[in-house]
Amino acid sequence: MAPPAVPSPPHKERSMKYPLILGLLLAGLATCAHAADRYQAYLFDVIRQERGLAISIKKEIEKIQPGNYAALASGPQSPGEKLTLNGQTYYLYSMCEQHNCFDNNAAIFYSPKTRDLAGYVFQSDCSVKTFGNTSSAMQNALAQYLGTDASLNRCK
């Protein structure tokens, strides 16, 4: 027969609960803070909420290379990175063709406030094509993000 269980002193039980409760509260606050900025989600989640954005991105990419949007949209994407460029808030997203990311990818800048959309499409011949109103500030931010020089040439 097992000896009867000895209850813990009341102060021990209480001291074990506080770190657990504090941890749960902090985790909840971190989740709420991140969820408060819905544009720092993955591009496909943002597109689900703003159907017009998907249509605009598709239209711009299809002008550069017909049929390429489907390949880009089906591959890996990054969450939006919030940037302030020339006093304007933009989110930088990237997307690429599955199993062909180096040769076929795009970087997209989007401003929810003004609905400005601009981007860069990188192709297998090392060329970079732009759409929308790209700026030197965007190009410099993207070069820093990619770790390339200001010309955005990844093939050097």
Backbone as numpy.savetxt, mean C-alpha at the origin, in Angstrom:
# Nx Ny Nz CAx CAy CAz Cx Cy Cz
-4.73 -40.42 44.79 -5.55 -39.24 44.79 -4.68 -37.98 44.79
-5.02 -37.04 43.93 -4.25 -35.80 43.84 -4.59 -34.90 45.00
-3.61 -34.15 45.46 -3.89 -33.21 46.54 -4.82 -32.11 46.04
-5.62 -31.53 46.91 -6.54 -30.47 46.48 -5.75 -29.26 45.98
-6.31 -28.60 44.97 -5.67 -27.42 44.39 -5.68 -26.29 45.40
-4.57 -25.64 45.49 -4.47 -24.50 46.41 -4.72 -23.24 45.60
-5.74 -22.46 45.96 -6.03 -21.24 45.20 -4.89 -20.23 45.33
-4.68 -19.48 44.26 -3.67 -18.42 44.27 -4.14 -17.29 45.16
-3.20 -16.61 45.76 -3.60 -15.44 46.54 -4.26 -14.41 45.62
-5.26 -13.67 46.10 -6.00 -12.72 45.26 -5.11 -11.71 44.55
-4.05 -11.23 45.18 -3.19 -10.23 44.53 -2.46 -10.81 43.32
-2.18 -12.11 43.30 -1.49 -12.72 42.16 -2.42 -12.77 40.95
-3.69 -13.16 41.16 -4.64 -13.24 40.05 -4.83 -11.87 39.41
-4.97 -10.87 40.24 -5.19 -9.52 39.75 -3.97 -9.02 38.96
-2.78 -9.31 39.45 -1.58 -8.82 38.78 -1.37 -9.50 37.43
-1.89 -10.69 37.23 -1.77 -11.38 35.95 -2.77 -10.82 34.93
-3.91 -10.34 35.39 -4.95 -9.84 34.48 -4.57 -8.50 33.87
-3.93 -7.63 34.62 -3.65 -6.28 34.13 -2.77 -6.25 32.88
-1.66 -6.99 32.84 -0.87 -6.96 31.59 -1.65 -7.49 30.39
-2.48 -8.51 30.62 -3.28 -9.06 29.54 -4.29 -8.03 29.03
-4.98 -7.38 29.93 -5.97 -6.37 29.54 -5.28 -5.19 28.85
-4.16 -4.74 29.38 -3.43 -3.64 28.76 -2.98 -4.01 27.35
-2.47 -5.23 27.19 -2.04 -5.68 25.87 -3.18 -5.70 24.88
-4.34 -6.18 25.29 -5.50 -6.22 24.40 -5.96 -4.81 24.03
-5.95 -3.91 24.99 -6.35 -2.53 24.70 -5.39 -1.87 23.72
-4.10 -2.04 23.93 -3.13 -1.43 23.02 -3.22 -2.02 21.62
-3.44 -3.31 21.53 -3.59 -3.94 20.21 -4.82 -3.38 19.50
-5.88 -3.18 20.24 -7.10 -2.61 19.66 -6.89 -1.18 19.20
-6.16 -0.39 19.98 -5.89 0.99 19.58 -5.03 1.04 18.33
-4.05 0.17 18.24 -3.19 0.15 17.05 -4.00 -0.22 15.82
-4.90 -1.17 15.97 -5.75 -1.58 14.84 -6.66 -0.43 14.44
-7.26 0.25 15.41 -8.15 1.37 15.10 -7.39 2.50 14.41
-6.20 2.79 14.87 -5.42 3.88 14.26 -5.09 3.56 12.82
-4.73 2.30 12.54 -4.39 1.93 11.16 -5.65 1.92 10.30
-6.74 1.42 10.84 -7.98 1.34 10.07 -8.56 2.72 9.79
-8.18 3.72 10.59 -8.72 5.06 10.40 -8.31 5.65 9.05
-7.18 5.24 8.50 -6.73 5.73 7.21 -6.92 4.62 6.18
-8.07 4.59 5.57 -8.41 3.47 4.68 -7.58 3.44 3.41
-6.86 4.50 3.12 -6.04 4.53 1.92 -4.68 3.88 2.13
-4.35 3.52 3.36 -3.11 2.80 3.61 -3.32 1.30 3.53
-4.45 0.90 2.97 -4.75 -0.51 2.72 -4.14 -0.90 1.38
-4.33 -2.16 1.01 -3.87 -2.61 -0.31 -4.73 -1.96 -1.38
-4.15 -1.75 -2.54 -4.85 -1.08 -3.63 -6.15 -1.79 -3.98
-6.15 -3.13 -4.00 -7.38 -3.83 -4.37 -8.49 -3.58 -3.36
-8.16 -3.33 -2.09 -9.18 -2.99 -1.09 -9.71 -1.58 -1.31
-8.82 -0.66 -1.65 -9.24 0.73 -1.91 -10.14 0.76 -3.15
-9.77 0.00 -4.17 -10.55 -0.05 -5.41 -11.96 -0.59 -5.15
-12.07 -1.56 -4.25 -13.40 -2.10 -3.92 -14.31 -1.02 -3.35
-13.73 -0.09 -2.63 -14.51 0.98 -2.01 -14.77 2.14 -2.96
-13.90 2.31 -3.94 -14.03 3.42 -4.89 -13.99 2.87 -6.32
-15.12 2.48 -6.82 -15.18 1.85 -8.14 -14.65 2.77 -9.24
-14.86 4.04 -9.13 -14.37 4.97 -10.14 -12.86 4.96 -10.25
-12.18 4.70 -9.14 -10.73 4.64 -9.14 -10.23 3.48 -9.99
-10.86 2.33 -9.86 -10.47 1.16 -10.66 -10.62 1.44 -12.14
-11.71 2.07 -12.51 -11.96 2.40 -13.92 -10.90 3.37 -14.43
-10.56 4.37 -13.63 -9.55 5.36 -14.04 -8.17 4.72 -14.20
-7.78 3.88 -13.25 -6.47 3.23 -13.35 -6.42 2.33 -14.58
-7.47 1.56 -14.78 -7.51 0.66 -15.94 -7.40 1.45 -17.24
-8.15 2.53 -17.33 -8.14 3.36 -18.55 -6.73 3.90 -18.83
-6.05 4.39 -17.81 -4.71 4.96 -17.99 -3.69 3.89 -18.39
-3.73 2.75 -17.74 -2.76 1.69 -18.06 -3.03 1.10 -19.44
-4.30 0.96 -19.81 -4.65 0.41 -21.12 -4.21 1.34 -22.26
-4.14 2.65 -21.99 -3.64 3.58 -23.01 -2.16 3.31 -23.30
-1.42 2.95 -22.27 0.01 2.69 -22.42 0.25 1.34 -23.07
-0.44 0.33 -22.56 -0.25 -1.03 -23.09 -1.57 -1.78 -22.99
-2.31 -1.88 -24.09 -3.60 -2.57 -24.07 -3.49 -4.00 -23.52
-4.40 -4.34 -22.64 -4.43 -5.67 -22.05 -3.57 -5.84 -20.81
-2.80 -4.84 -20.46 -1.86 -4.98 -19.35 -2.50 -4.81 -17.97
-3.61 -4.12 -17.88 -4.21 -3.88 -16.56 -4.57 -5.19 -15.88
-5.15 -6.13 -16.61 -5.56 -7.41 -16.01 -4.35 -8.14 -15.44
-3.23 -8.12 -16.16 -2.02 -8.79 -15.67 -1.51 -8.11 -14.40
-1.49 -6.79 -14.39 -0.99 -6.06 -13.22 -1.92 -6.23 -12.01
-3.22 -6.17 -12.25 -4.18 -6.23 -11.16 -4.26 -7.61 -10.52
-3.83 -8.63 -11.23 -3.93 -9.99 -10.69 -2.71 -10.40 -9.86
-1.68 -9.56 -9.85 -0.46 -9.91 -9.13 -0.36 -9.24 -7.77
0.81 -9.34 -7.15 1.03 -8.74 -5.83 0.89 -7.22 -5.86
0.41 -6.70 -4.74 0.25 -5.26 -4.58 0.77 -4.85 -3.21
1.10 -3.59 -3.08 1.58 -3.10 -1.79 0.51 -2.23 -1.15
0.53 -2.13 0.18 -0.38 -1.18 0.84 0.04 0.25 0.48
-0.90 1.16 0.55 -0.60 2.55 0.24 0.37 3.16 1.23
1.32 3.88 0.71 2.27 4.61 1.55 1.93 6.08 1.45
1.60 6.68 2.58 1.18 8.08 2.62 2.38 8.99 2.44
2.27 9.90 1.47 3.33 10.85 1.17 2.75 12.26 1.07
3.52 13.25 1.44 3.13 14.63 1.21 4.11 15.20 0.19
3.58 15.56 -0.97 4.39 16.10 -2.06 3.86 17.47 -2.43
4.69 18.48 -2.32 4.29 19.86 -2.62 3.02 20.25 -1.88
2.92 19.87 -0.61 1.78 20.22 0.23 0.53 19.40 0.00
0.57 18.44 -0.88 -0.59 17.61 -1.23 -0.37 16.18 -0.72
-1.40 15.57 -0.14 -1.30 14.19 0.34 -1.59 13.22 -0.80
-0.67 12.32 -1.02 -0.82 11.25 -2.00 -0.58 9.91 -1.32
-1.08 8.87 -1.92 -0.78 7.51 -1.50 -0.09 6.84 -2.67
1.01 6.17 -2.38 1.78 5.47 -3.40 1.48 3.98 -3.29
1.01 3.41 -4.39 0.71 1.99 -4.47 1.59 1.36 -5.54
1.89 0.09 -5.37 2.58 -0.62 -6.45 1.83 -1.91 -6.74
1.92 -2.32 -7.98 1.29 -3.56 -8.41 2.15 -4.17 -9.51
2.09 -5.48 -9.62 2.91 -6.11 -10.66 2.25 -7.40 -11.15
2.71 -7.82 -12.31 2.21 -9.07 -12.88 2.79 -10.24 -12.09
1.92 -11.16 -11.72 2.35 -12.32 -10.94 3.44 -13.10 -11.69
4.48 -13.48 -10.98 5.63 -14.23 -11.51 6.42 -13.46 -12.57
6.14 -12.16 -12.70 6.86 -11.35 -13.68 7.00 -9.91 -13.15
7.21 -9.79 -11.88 7.20 -8.46 -11.25 8.29 -7.53 -11.77
9.46 -8.04 -12.02 10.52 -7.13 -12.46 10.22 -6.56 -13.84
9.69 -7.37 -14.72 9.47 -6.94 -16.11 8.16 -6.21 -16.35
7.21 -6.30 -15.44 5.91 -5.68 -15.68 5.31 -5.23 -14.35
5.51 -3.96 -14.01 4.96 -3.44 -12.76 4.61 -1.97 -12.91
3.86 -1.49 -11.94 3.41 -0.10 -11.98 3.44 0.50 -10.58
3.66 1.79 -10.54 3.58 2.58 -9.31 2.52 3.64 -9.55
1.60 3.76 -8.60 0.45 4.65 -8.78 0.37 5.62 -7.61
0.25 6.90 -7.94 0.04 7.95 -6.95 -1.42 8.36 -7.02
-2.07 8.43 -5.85 -3.48 8.81 -5.81 -3.71 9.77 -4.66
-4.43 10.86 -4.95 -4.82 11.83 -3.92 -6.33 11.73 -3.72
-6.78 11.20 -2.59 -8.22 11.08 -2.35 -8.93 12.44 -2.32
-8.23 13.47 -1.85 -8.86 14.78 -1.72 -9.18 15.39 -3.08
-8.22 15.34 -3.99 -8.41 15.97 -5.31 -8.75 14.97 -6.40
-8.64 13.68 -6.08 -8.86 12.58 -7.05 -7.80 12.57 -8.15
-6.66 13.24 -7.90 -5.55 13.19 -8.86 -5.00 11.78 -8.91
-4.70 11.34 -10.12 -4.15 10.01 -10.34 -2.99 10.14 -11.31
-1.86 9.58 -10.95 -0.68 9.61 -11.82 0.10 8.34 -11.57
0.88 7.94 -12.56 1.63 6.72 -12.34 2.72 6.47 -13.34
3.44 5.41 -13.06 4.58 4.97 -13.86 4.40 3.48 -14.13
4.56 3.08 -15.39 4.49 1.67 -15.76 5.88 1.27 -16.25
6.45 0.27 -15.60 7.79 -0.23 -15.93 7.65 -1.46 -16.81
8.37 -1.49 -17.91 8.22 -2.58 -18.86 9.51 -3.36 -19.04
9.42 -4.52 -19.69 10.55 -5.44 -19.80 11.74 -4.87 -20.57
11.50 -3.90 -21.44 12.62 -3.30 -22.19 13.30 -2.18 -21.39
13.00 -2.11 -20.10 13.54 -1.12 -19.16 12.99 0.28 -19.38
11.99 0.41 -20.23 11.38 1.73 -20.42 10.38 2.00 -19.29
10.15 3.27 -19.07 9.18 3.72 -18.07 8.21 4.63 -18.78
6.93 4.31 -18.70 5.89 5.15 -19.30 5.07 5.76 -18.18
4.62 6.99 -18.39 3.86 7.68 -17.35 2.43 7.92 -17.78
1.58 8.14 -16.79 0.21 8.57 -17.07 -0.20 9.58 -16.00
-1.18 10.39 -16.33 -1.63 11.42 -15.40 -0.62 12.56 -15.32
-0.79 13.38 -14.32 0.09 14.53 -14.12 1.22 14.18 -13.17
2.22 13.48 -13.68 3.36 13.14 -12.83 4.20 14.40 -12.62
4.91 14.42 -11.51 5.74 15.59 -11.19 7.14 15.12 -10.81
8.06 16.07 -10.76 9.42 15.71 -10.34 9.42 15.25 -8.89
8.53 15.80 -8.06 8.44 15.36 -6.66 8.01 13.90 -6.59
7.06 13.51 -7.44 6.63 12.10 -7.49 7.77 11.21 -7.95
8.45 11.65 -8.99 9.54 10.85 -9.55 10.66 10.67 -8.52
10.99 11.73 -7.78 12.02 11.63 -6.75 11.58 10.72 -5.61
10.31 10.84 -5.19 9.79 9.97 -4.13 9.81 8.51 -4.57
9.44 8.27 -5.82 9.44 6.90 -6.34 10.86 6.36 -6.46
11.80 7.19 -6.89 13.19 6.75 -6.99 13.72 6.34 -5.61
13.37 7.12 -4.61 13.78 6.78 -3.24 13.11 5.49 -2.79
11.83 5.33 -3.08 11.07 4.13 -2.72 11.66 2.89 -3.37
12.05 3.01 -4.64 12.59 1.87 -5.39 14.09 1.66 -5.19
14.76 2.69 -4.70 16.20 2.61 -4.54 16.95 2.76 -5.86
16.40 3.57 -6.76 17.04 3.81 -8.05 17.49 5.27 -8.13
18.09 5.63 -9.25 18.42 7.04 -9.44 17.16 7.77 -9.93
17.26 9.06 -10.10 16.10 9.88 -10.46 15.51 9.53 -11.82
16.28 8.86 -12.69 15.75 8.48 -14.01 14.84 7.26 -13.92
14.82 6.62 -12.76 14.01 5.41 -12.51 14.45 4.21 -13.34
15.65 4.25 -13.84 16.14 3.12 -14.64 16.58 2.00 -13.70
15.82 0.91 -13.71 16.11 -0.23 -12.84 17.08 -1.21 -13.49
17.40 -1.00 -14.74 18.18 -1.99 -15.49 19.66 -1.66 -15.58
20.12 -0.65 -14.91 21.55 -0.27 -14.98 22.39 -1.29 -14.27
